[in-house]
Structures are given as structure tokens and as C-alpha cells.
CSV table of C-alpha atoms in Angstrom, one decimal:
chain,number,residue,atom,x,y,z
Z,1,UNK,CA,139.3,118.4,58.2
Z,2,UNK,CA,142.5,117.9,59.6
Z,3,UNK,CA,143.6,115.9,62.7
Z,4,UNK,CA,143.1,117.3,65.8
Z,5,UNK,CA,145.9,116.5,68.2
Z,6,UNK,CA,143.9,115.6,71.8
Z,7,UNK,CA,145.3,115.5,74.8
Z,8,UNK,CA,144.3,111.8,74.3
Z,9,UNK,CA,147.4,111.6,72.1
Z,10,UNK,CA,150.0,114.3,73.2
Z,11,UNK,CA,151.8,111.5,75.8
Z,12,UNK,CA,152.9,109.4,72.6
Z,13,UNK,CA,155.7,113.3,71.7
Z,14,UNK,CA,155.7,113.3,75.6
Z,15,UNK,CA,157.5,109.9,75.9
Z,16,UNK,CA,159.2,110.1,72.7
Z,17,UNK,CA,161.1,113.1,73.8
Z,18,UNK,CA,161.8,111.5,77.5
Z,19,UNK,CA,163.7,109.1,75.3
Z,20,UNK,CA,165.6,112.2,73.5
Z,21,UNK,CA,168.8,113.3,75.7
Z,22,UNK,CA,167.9,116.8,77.6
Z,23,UNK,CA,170.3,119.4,77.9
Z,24,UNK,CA,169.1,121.7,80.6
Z,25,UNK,CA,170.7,125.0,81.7
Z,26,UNK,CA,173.7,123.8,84.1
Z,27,UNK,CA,173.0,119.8,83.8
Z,28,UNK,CA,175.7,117.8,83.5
Z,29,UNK,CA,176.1,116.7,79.6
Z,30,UNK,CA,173.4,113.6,78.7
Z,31,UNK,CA,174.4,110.0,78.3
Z,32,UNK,CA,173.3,108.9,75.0
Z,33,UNK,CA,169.7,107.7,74.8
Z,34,UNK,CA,169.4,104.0,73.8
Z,35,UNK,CA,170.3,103.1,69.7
Z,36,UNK,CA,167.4,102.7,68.3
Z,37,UNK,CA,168.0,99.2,66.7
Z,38,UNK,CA,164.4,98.9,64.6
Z,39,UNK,CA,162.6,101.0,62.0
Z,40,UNK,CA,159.1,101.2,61.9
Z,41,UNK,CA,157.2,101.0,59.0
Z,42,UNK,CA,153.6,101.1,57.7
Z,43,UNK,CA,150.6,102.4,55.3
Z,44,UNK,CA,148.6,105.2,55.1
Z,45,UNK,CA,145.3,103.0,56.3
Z,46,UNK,CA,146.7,103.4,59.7
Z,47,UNK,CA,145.5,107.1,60.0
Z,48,UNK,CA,147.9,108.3,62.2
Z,49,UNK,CA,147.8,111.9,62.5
Z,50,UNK,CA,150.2,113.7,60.8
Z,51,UNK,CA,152.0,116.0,63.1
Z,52,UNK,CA,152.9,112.6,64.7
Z,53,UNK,CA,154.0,110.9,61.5
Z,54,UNK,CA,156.1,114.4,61.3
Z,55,UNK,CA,157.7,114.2,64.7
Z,56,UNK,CA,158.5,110.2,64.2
Z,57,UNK,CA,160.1,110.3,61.0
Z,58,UNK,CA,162.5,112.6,60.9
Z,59,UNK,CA,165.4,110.0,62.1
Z,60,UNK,CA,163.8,107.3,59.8
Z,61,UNK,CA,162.4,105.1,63.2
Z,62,UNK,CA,158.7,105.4,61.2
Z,63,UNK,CA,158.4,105.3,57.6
Z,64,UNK,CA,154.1,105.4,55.9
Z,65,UNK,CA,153.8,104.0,52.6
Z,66,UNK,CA,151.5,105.5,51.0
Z,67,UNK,CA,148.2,103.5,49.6
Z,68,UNK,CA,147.0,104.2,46.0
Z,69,UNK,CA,143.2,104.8,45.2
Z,70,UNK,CA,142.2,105.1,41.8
Z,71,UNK,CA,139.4,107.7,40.8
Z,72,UNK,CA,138.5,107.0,37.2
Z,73,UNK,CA,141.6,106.2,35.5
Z,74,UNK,CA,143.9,108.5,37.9
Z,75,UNK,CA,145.9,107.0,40.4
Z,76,UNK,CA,146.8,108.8,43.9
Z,77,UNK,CA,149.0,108.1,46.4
Z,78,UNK,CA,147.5,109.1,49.8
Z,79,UNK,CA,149.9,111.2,51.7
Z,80,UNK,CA,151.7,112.3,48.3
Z,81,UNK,CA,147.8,114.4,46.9
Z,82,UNK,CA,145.0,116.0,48.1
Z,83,UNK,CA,142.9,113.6,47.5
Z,84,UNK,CA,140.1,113.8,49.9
Z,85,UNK,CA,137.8,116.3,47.8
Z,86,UNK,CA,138.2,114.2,44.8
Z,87,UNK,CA,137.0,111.0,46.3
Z,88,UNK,CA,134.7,112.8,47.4
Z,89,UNK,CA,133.2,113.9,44.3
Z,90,UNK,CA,133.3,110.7,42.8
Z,91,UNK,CA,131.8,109.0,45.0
Z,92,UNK,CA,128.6,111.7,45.5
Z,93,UNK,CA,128.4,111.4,41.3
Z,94,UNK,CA,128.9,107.0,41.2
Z,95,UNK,CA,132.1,107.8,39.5
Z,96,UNK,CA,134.3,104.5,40.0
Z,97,UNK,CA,136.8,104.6,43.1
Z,98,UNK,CA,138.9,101.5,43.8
Z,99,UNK,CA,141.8,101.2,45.4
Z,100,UNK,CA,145.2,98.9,45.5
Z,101,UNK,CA,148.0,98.0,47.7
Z,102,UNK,CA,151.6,99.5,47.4
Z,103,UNK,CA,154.0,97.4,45.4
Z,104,UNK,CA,156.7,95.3,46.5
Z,105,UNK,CA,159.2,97.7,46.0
Z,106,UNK,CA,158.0,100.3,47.6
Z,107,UNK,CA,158.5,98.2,50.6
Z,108,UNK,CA,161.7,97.6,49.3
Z,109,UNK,CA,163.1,101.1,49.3
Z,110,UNK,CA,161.7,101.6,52.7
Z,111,UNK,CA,163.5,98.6,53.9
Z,112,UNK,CA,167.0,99.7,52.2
Z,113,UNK,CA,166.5,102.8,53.5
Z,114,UNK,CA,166.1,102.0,57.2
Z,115,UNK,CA,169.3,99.4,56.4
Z,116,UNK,CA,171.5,102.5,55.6
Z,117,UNK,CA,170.5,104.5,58.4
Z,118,UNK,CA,172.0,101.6,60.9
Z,119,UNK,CA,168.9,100.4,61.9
Z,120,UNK,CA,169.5,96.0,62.9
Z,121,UNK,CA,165.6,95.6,61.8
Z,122,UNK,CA,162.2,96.5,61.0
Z,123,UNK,CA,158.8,95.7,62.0
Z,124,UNK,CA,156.1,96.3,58.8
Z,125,UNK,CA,152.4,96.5,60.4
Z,126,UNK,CA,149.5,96.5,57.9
Z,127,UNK,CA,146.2,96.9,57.1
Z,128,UNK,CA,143.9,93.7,57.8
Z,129,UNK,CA,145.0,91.0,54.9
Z,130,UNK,CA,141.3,90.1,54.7
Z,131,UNK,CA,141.0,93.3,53.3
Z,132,UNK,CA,144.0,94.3,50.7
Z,133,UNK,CA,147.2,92.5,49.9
Z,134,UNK,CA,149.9,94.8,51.6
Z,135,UNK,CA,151.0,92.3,53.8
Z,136,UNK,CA,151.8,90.4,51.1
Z,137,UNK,CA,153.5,93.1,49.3
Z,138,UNK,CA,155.7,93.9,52.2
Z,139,UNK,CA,156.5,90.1,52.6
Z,140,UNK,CA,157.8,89.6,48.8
Z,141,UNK,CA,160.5,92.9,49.5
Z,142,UNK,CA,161.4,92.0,52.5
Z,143,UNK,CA,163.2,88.6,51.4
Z,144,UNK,CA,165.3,91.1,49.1
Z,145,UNK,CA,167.1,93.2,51.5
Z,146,UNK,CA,170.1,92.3,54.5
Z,147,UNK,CA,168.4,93.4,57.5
Z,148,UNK,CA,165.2,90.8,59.0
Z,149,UNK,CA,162.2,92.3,58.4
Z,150,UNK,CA,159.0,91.3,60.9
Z,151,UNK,CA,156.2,91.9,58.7
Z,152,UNK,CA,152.6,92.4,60.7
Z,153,UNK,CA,149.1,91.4,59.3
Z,154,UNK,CA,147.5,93.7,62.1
Z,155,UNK,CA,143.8,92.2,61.1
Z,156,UNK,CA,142.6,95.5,62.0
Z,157,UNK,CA,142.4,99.3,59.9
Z,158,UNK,CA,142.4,103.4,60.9
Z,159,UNK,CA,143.4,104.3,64.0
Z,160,UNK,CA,143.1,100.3,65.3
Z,161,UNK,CA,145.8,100.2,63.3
Z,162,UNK,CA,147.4,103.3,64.2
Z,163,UNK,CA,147.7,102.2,67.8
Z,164,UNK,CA,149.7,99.1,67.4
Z,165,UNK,CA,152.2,101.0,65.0
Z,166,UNK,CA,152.4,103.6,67.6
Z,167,UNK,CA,153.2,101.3,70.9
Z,168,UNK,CA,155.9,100.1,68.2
Z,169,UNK,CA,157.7,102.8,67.6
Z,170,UNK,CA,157.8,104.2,71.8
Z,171,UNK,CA,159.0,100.1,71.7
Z,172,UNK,CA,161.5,100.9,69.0
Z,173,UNK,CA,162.3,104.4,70.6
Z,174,UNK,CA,163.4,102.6,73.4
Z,175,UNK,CA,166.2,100.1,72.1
Z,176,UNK,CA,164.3,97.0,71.7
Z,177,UNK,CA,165.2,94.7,69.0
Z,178,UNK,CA,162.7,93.7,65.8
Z,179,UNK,CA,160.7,90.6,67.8
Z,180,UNK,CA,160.2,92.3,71.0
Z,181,UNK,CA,158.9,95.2,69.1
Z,182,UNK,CA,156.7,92.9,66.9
Z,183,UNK,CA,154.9,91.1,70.5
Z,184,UNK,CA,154.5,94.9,72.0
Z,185,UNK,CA,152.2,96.0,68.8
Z,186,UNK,CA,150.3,92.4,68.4
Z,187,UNK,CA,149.3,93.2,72.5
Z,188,UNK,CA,148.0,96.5,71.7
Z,189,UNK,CA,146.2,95.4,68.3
Z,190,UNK,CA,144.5,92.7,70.3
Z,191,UNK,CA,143.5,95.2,72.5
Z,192,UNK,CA,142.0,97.3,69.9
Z,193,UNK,CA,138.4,97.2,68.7
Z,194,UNK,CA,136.7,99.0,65.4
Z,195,UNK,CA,133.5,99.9,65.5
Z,196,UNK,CA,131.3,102.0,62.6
Z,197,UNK,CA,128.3,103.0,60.8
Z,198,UNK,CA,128.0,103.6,57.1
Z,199,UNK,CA,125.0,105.0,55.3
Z,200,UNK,CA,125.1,102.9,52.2
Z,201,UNK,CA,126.4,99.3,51.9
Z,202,UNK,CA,126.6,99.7,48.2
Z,203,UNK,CA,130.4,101.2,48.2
Z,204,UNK,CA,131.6,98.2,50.2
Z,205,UNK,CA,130.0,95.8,48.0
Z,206,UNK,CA,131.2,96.9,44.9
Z,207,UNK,CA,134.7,96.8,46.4
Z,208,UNK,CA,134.6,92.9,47.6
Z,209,UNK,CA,134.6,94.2,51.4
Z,210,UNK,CA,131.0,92.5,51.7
Z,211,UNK,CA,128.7,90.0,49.9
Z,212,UNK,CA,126.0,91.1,47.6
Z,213,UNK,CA,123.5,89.6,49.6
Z,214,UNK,CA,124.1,92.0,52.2
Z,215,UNK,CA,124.0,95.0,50.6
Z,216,UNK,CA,120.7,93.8,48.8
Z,217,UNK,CA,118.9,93.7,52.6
Z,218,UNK,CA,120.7,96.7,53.5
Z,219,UNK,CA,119.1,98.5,50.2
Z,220,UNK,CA,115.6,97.0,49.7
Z,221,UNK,CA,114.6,97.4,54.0
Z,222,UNK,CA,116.7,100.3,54.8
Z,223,UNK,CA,118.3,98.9,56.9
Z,224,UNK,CA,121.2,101.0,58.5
Z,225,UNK,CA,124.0,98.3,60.1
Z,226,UNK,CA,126.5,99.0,62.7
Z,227,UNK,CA,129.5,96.9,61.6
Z,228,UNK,CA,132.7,95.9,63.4
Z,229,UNK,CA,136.5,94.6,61.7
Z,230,UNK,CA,136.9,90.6,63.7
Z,231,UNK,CA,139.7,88.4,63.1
Z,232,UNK,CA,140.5,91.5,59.9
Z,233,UNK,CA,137.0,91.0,58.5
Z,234,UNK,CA,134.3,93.5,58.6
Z,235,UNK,CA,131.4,91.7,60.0
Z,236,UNK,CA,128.0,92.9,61.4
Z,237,UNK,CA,127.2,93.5,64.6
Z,238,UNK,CA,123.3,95.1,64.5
Z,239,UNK,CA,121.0,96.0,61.9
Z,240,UNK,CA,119.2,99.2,63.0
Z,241,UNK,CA,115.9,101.2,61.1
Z,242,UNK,CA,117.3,104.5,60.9
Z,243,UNK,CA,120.2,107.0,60.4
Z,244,UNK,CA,119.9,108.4,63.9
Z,245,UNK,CA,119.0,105.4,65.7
Z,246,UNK,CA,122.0,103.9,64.1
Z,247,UNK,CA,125.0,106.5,65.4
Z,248,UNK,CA,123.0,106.6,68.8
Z,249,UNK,CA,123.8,102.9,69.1
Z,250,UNK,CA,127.4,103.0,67.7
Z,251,UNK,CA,127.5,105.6,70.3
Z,252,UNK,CA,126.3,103.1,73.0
Z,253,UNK,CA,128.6,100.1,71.7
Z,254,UNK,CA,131.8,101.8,71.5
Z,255,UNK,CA,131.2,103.9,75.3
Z,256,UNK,CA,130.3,100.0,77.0
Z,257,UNK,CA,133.8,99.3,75.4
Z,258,UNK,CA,135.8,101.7,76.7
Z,259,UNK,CA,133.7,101.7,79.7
Z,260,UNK,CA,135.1,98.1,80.4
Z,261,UNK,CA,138.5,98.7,79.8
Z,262,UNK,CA,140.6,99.7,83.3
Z,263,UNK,CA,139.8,103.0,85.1
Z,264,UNK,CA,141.8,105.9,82.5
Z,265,UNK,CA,142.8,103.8,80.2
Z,266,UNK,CA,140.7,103.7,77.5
Z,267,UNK,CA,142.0,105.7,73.9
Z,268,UNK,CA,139.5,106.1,71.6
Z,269,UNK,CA,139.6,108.0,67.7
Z,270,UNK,CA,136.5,108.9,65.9
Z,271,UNK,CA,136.8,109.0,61.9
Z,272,UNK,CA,134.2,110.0,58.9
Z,273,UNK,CA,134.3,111.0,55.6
Z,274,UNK,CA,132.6,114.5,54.5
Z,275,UNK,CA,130.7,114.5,57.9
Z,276,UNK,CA,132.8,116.2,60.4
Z,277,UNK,CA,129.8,118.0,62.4
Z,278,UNK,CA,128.3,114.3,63.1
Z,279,UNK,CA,131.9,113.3,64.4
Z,280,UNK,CA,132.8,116.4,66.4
Z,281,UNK,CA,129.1,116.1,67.9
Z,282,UNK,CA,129.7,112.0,68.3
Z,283,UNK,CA,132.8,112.9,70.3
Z,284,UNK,CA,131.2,115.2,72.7
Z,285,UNK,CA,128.7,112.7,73.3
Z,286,UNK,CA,131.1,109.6,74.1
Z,287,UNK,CA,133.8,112.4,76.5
Z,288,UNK,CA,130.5,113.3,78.4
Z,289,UNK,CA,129.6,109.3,79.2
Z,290,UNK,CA,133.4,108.6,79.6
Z,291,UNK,CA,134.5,111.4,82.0
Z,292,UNK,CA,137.6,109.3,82.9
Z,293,UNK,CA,139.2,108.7,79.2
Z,294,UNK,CA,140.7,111.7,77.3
Z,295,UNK,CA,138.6,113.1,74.6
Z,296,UNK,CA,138.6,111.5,71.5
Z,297,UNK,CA,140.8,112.4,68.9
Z,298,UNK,CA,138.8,113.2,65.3
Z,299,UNK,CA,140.3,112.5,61.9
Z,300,UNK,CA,138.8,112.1,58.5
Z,301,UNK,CA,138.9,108.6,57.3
Z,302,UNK,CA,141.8,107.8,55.3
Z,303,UNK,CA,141.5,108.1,51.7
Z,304,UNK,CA,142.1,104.0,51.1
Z,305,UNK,CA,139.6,103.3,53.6
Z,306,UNK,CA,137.2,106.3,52.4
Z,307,UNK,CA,137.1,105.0,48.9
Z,308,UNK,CA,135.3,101.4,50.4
Z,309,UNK,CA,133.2,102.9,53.4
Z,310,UNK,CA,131.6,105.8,51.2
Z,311,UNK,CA,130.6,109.3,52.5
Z,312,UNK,CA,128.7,109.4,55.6
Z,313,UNK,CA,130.8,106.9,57.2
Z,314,UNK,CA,131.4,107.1,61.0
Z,315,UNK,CA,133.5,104.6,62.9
Z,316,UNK,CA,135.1,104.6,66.2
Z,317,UNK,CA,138.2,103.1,67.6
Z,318,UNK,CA,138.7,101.7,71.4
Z,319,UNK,CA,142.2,100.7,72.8
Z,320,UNK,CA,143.7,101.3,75.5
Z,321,UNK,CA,147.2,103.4,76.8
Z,322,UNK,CA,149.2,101.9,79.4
Z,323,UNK,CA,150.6,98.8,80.4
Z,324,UNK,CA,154.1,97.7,80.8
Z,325,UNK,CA,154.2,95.9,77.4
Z,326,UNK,CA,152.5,98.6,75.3
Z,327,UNK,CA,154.4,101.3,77.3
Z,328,UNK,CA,157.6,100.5,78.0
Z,329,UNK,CA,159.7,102.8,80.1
Z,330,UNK,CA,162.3,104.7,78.5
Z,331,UNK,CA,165.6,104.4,79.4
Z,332,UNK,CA,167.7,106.6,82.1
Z,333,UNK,CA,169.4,109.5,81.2
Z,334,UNK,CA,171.7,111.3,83.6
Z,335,UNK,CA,171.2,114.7,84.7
């Protein structure tokens, strides 16, 4: 299913065009925006949708580096195939799906490239280092190029993730220099909670995500848990009896969240994997208890995180937009 672009998301192309120079009928000519001093980069666990991803990279501010997941002995890049039916498959038929993190140099192209564009840094945000080593990764390339690199264990994945790299590029967008651009997305990701639901705890297990003993409870009592990513773990939060009784307290957790964040603020994302009926009806249900917050946006998980959370997976993301440090002000232009 593809993204659906909200209205929860369309002020992220709103403010990146305000920092765009306008040329109306009979204006005087623009001023030059800001430079934009600092390249963005990421990975493909950050689920951003794509017609952003499209709109941010054509000037090289954002770069995604794609994650590989391995079905049988094929590799995949996510981004670069089509990959979602096939993971699918396998995992419905036990075939073996694992997945790795991007090499060094990968990293290292990105970083070169951003360096010949003109850009005076980069900030790299990642997926949790408690769960992959892309962090790393990013770290080893970035000693090998001219320009500093901040690399960013965000401790968090999907759209959790997503956030903080977005509040970095609007950061970027709007002239601010590597560090600054670093503190803007670690306010955001702190401000960012994961919540989900999976079916089966066996895929998780067999990828190291959780301990065997857990999955064993999870199997023998049927236990169905509602789980949460803390400190870039994934820990549990409740165990609950059924299926249904499960998502209707997901449901609950995540609408007290964003219930608690300031009036209109709260952002949230709902993802899944092969269920996108459960998460279009899971999104109607949180925009009717949250009247205030903009509709959810819905996006199938991304593949890397797919291929550990199994099918039948359904988390949601709180954040929050606003705030002068996650949404800095762009800068004047005449006219």
C-alpha cells in the first residue's frame, strides 16, 4: 500500500518551499534563500514517505541509504526493489528473512557526494544501535571524507525515526550548520514515542530483537504483547489475551499519548505489514478520539523492519510538530 500523504504531513513541502525564493507576478526579484550548509542523510528504517524523500532530495540536502534484507540467499536493497510481496511470502511459508546494515562505503559515497555539492557538513541519523549496526557503519566512513560528519544513534525506528530526520532537514533548509542541526533532531527524537502490536513473537526472536524466553510465554499462553522501542530497545509494555483486545489497547496507549502532548500538536503515523484494512480502521479510530491532531498518516512498515516484526504487525508513532527548536523559522525573503 503506498504512503498516503495526510494533511498531518503536507506543512513539512509547505515550509520547505517558504524557504525556496518566490517569484510572483510583478514582485520585485528574490533575495537568495539561506545556503544550505548541511546534508542530511539516513536509512530506509526511517519510513519516510516517499513523495517527501522525492521533494527533499533533489538538491542533495537528504540522501536514504538503503537497508539490505536477505530472503533466502537473495539480497535486496529497500528503496532500490519491490520487495514487499516477497517478504511477504517468505515469511507466510518460514522461508528465512534476515536482514543487515549498509556498508561503510555506502556511507562513504553519500558523504563525498554531499562534499561536492558544497555542502560544510552532514548530519547521519539512524536506526536504534540496539537494534542493527548502521550507526556504526556510518561512523567508520565518515572519518574518510573532508567535511565533519555528525553521525546520530536516534535509539528509535519507522516513522520515530522519520520525524527527527525530518525536523533536520527544515533545520538544514534553513542555513544552520551540522551541530545545531544535530540538537534540533535529538529534541524531536526525544519527543517521539513507538508503540506496536505484533501477532507472533517468533520473527523477532529468531532475529536477536528479543530473548527466547519471551517468545516461549508469548507462544505456549497466547499471549498477544503490546511492545514499545525505550532507550533503542524494544521492550514490553502489556501482555494482553487476545488479537482484538490487544490493538484496542495499542489504540488506548498511543491516543493517552498524544492526548498529553500540547493542544494540536501531536503527529502521529500508523504502520503494518500485509494488514492495511486493520491500520486504515486503527486510524479512524485514534482521529475520532483526537479531534484536535491531524489524521494519521498510514504506511506499510519498512521492508528492514518488516522482516523482524512479521506480518500482522501494527505500530503507531507519537511526536509532536511545533516548537521553535523542531520548527525553526525560515529565513526572510523580500518581496
Amino acid at each position: 500500500m503506498p504512503d498516503r500523504d495526510a494533511a498531518a504531513w503536507l506543512w513539512l513541502r509547505d515550509r520547505l518551499s517558504a524557504l525556496r525564493p518566490a517569484a510572483r507576478p510583478g514582485a520585485a526579484p528574490a533575495e537568495a534563500a539561506a545556503v544550505v550548509r548541511t546534508a542530511v542523510v539516513t536509512d530506509s528504517a526511517s519510513a519516510l514517505p516517499a513523495v517527501w524523500v522525492h521533494a527533499c532530495a533533489g538538491d542533495g540536502r537528504l540522501t536514504v541509504i538503503p537497508m539490505p534484507v536477505m530472503v533466502g540467499a537473495e539480497i535486496y536493497g529497500e528503496g532500490e526493489d519491490d520487495i514487499t510481496e516477497t517478504i511477504a511470502l517468505a515469511l507466510a511459508s518460514g522461508k528465512s528473512v534476515k536482514t543487515s546494515r549498509p556498508s561503510p562505503g555506502q556511507f562513504e559515497q553519500a558523504f563525498l557526494a554531499a562534499e561536492r555539492q558544497g555542502y560544510e557538513g552532514v548530519v547521519s541519523i539512524h536506526i536504534s544501535g540496539g537494534l542493527s549496526g548502521t550507526a556504526d557503519a556510518a561512523r567508520l566512513a565518515a572519518g574518510r571524507v573532508g567535511i565533519p560528519v555528525e553521525v546520530l544513534d536516534s535509539a528509535t525506528v519507522g516513522m520515530a525515526l522519520g520525524m527527527g530526520v525530518q525536523s533536520a532537514v527544515l533545520a538544514a533548509a534553513a542555513g544552520l550548520d551540522a551541530p545545531a542541526v544535530r540538537a534540533i533532531a535529538e529534541e524531536q527524537l526525544a519527543r517521539t514515542k513507538v508503540y506496536f502490536y505484533v501477532p507472533s513473537l517468533e520473527q523477532l526472536r529468531r532475529g536477536g530483537r528479543i530473548g527466547a524466553a519471551a517468545s516461549l510465554l508469548g507462544t505456549m499462553f497466547a499471549i498477544k504483547p503490546i511492545l514499545a522501542v525505550d532507550d533503542g530497545k524494544i521492550i514490553p509494555l502489556e501482555k494482553v489475551r487476545s488479537a482484538a483486545k490487544a490493538v484496542a489497547r495499542l489504540e488506548e496507549i498511543a491516543a493517552a499519548d498524544a492526548a498529553s502532548r500540547p493542544e494540536g500538536r501531536a503527529r502521529l503515523a500508523v504502520h503494518h505489514f500485509g494488514n492495511p484494512e486493520e491500520a486504515e480502521a486503527l486510524a479512524d479510530r485514534l482521529a475520532a478520539a483526537l479531534p484536535q491532531s491531524p489524521r494519521a498518516q498510514i504506511s506499510s512498515l519498512p521492508a528492514v523492519l518488516a522482516a523482524h516484526a512479521g506480518l500482522g504487525v501494527l505500530a503507531v508513532i507519537v511526536g509532536e510538530s511545533g516548537g521553535a527548536a523542531a520548527e525553526p523559522e525560515p529565513p526572510a525573503v523580500a518581496g
